[in-house]
C-alpha positions as a Python dict, from the first residue, in 0.01 Angstrom:
ca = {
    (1, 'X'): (0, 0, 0),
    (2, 'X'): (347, 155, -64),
    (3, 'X'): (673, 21, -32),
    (4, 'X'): (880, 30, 290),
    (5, 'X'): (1239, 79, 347),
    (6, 'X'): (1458, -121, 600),
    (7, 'X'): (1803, -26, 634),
    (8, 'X'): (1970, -393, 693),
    (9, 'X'): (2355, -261, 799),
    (10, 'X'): (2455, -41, 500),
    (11, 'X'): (2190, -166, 263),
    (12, 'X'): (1866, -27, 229),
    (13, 'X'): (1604, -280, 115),
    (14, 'X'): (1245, -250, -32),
    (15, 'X'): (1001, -462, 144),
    (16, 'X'): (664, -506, -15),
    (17, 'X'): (386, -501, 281),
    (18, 'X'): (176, -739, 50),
    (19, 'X'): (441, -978, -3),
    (20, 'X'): (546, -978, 367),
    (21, 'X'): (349, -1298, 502),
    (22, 'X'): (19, -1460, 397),
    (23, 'X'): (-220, -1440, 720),
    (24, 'X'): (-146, -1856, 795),
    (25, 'X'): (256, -1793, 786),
    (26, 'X'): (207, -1478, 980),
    (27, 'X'): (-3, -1671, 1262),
    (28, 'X'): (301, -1923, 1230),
    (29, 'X'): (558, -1665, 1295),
    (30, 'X'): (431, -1486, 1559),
    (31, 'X'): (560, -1737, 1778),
    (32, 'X'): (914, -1676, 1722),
    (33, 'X'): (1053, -1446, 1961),
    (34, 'X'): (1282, -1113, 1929),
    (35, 'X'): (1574, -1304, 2052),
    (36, 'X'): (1530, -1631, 1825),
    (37, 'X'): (1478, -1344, 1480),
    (38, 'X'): (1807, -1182, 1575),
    (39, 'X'): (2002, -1544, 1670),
    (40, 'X'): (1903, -1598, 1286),
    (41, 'X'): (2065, -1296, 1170),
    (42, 'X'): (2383, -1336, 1389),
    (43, 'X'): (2391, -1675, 1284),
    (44, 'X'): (2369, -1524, 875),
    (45, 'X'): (2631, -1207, 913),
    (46, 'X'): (2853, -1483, 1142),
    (47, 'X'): (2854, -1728, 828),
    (48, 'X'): (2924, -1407, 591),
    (49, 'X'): (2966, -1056, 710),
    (50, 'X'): (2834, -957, 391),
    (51, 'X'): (2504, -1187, 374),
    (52, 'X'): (2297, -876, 309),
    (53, 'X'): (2504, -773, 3),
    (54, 'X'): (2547, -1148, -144),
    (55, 'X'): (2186, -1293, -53),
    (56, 'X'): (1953, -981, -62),
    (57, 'X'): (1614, -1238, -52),
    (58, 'X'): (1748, -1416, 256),
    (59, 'X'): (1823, -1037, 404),
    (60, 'X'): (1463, -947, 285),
    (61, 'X'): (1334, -1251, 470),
    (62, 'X'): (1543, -1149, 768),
    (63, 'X'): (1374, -805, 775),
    (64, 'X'): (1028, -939, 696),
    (65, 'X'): (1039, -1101, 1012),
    (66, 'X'): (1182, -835, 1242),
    (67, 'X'): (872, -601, 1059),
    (68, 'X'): (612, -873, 1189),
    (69, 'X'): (762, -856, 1570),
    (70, 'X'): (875, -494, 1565),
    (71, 'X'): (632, -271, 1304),
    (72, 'X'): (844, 38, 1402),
    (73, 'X'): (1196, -112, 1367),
    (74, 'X'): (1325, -24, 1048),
    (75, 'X'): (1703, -76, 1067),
    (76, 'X'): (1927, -300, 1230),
    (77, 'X'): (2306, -352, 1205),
    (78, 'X'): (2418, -673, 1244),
    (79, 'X'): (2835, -672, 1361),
    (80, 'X'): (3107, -865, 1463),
    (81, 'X'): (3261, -754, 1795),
    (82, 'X'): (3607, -977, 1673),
    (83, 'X'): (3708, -1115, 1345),
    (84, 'X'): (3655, -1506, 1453),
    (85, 'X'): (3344, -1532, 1253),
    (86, 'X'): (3157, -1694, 1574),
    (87, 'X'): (2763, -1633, 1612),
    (88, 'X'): (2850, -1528, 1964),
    (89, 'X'): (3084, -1225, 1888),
    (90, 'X'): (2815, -1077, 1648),
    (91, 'X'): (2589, -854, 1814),
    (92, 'X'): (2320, -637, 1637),
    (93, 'X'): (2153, -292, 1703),
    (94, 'X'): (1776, -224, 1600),
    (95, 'X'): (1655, 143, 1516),
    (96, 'X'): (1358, 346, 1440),
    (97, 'X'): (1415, 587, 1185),
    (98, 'X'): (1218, 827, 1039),
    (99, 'X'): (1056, 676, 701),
    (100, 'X'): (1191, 984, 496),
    (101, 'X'): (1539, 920, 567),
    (102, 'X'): (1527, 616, 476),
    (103, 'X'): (1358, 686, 168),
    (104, 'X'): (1614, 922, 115),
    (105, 'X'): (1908, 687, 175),
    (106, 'X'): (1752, 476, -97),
    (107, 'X'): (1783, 700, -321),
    (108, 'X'): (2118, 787, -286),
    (109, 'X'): (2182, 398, -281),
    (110, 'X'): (2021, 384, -633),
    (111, 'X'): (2207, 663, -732),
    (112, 'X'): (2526, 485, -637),
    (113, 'X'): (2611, 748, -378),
    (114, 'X'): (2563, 560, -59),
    (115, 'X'): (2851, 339, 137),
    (116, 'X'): (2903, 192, 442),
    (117, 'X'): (3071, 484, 625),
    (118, 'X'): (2780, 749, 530),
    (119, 'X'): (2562, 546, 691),
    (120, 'X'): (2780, 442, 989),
    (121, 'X'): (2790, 767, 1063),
    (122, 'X'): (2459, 911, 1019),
    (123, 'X'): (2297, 620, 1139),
    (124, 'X'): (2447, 377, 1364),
    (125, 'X'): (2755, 600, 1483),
    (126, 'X'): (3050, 393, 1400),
    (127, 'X'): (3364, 373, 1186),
    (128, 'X'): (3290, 134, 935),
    (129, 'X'): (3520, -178, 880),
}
């Protein structure tokens, strides 16, 4: 199996399908709702807006899980609606995009060429902070 992408805010991540869950931890997670995955990542970006950047295993974890509920989600922004750094003003968008563009994007990443306000713009439509 090949690697996937998952565009986590402005960073694009590899995820390794055979490192995602073991078939016991995936029974174990099923469980956990949409709502309860994304209170973990509001509760993350509240804590440190740039959690993805500074803990990329925790952010790999984060998108592991949002893979096992949603196979077709492959980007979500995580933001803060006001600067108080509460879990409550953080909101998050999820996306479907098309594999290749994000394949692309991670190349352009590697290559040093992607930031925060390419990708607001081609993907999630907002000025970046």
């Amino acid at each position: 199996m090949s690697l996937l992408f998952f565009l986590l805010n402005d960073l694009v991540l590899e995820l390794d399908p055979s490192r995602m869950m073991h078939p016991l931890e995936a029974e174990r997670f099923e469980a956990l709702s949409l709502d309860y995955i994304a209170q973990l990542g509001k509760e993350m970006f509240a804590q440190d807006p740039q959690a993805h950047r500074q803990n990329p295993e925790r952010a790999r974890r984060l998108a592991y899980l949002i893979q096992l509920k949603m196979p077709r989600v492959n980007a979500v922004q995580f933001f803060a609606m006001s600067n108080q750094g509460r879990v409550e003003d953080i909101d998050a968008s999820f996306k479907s995009l098309n594999e290749m563009v994000v394949g692309m994007m991670y190349q352009e990443q590697m290559a040093g060429a992607l930031n925060a306000s390419k990708v607001d713009q081609a993907v999630w439509h907002r000025q970046a902070a």
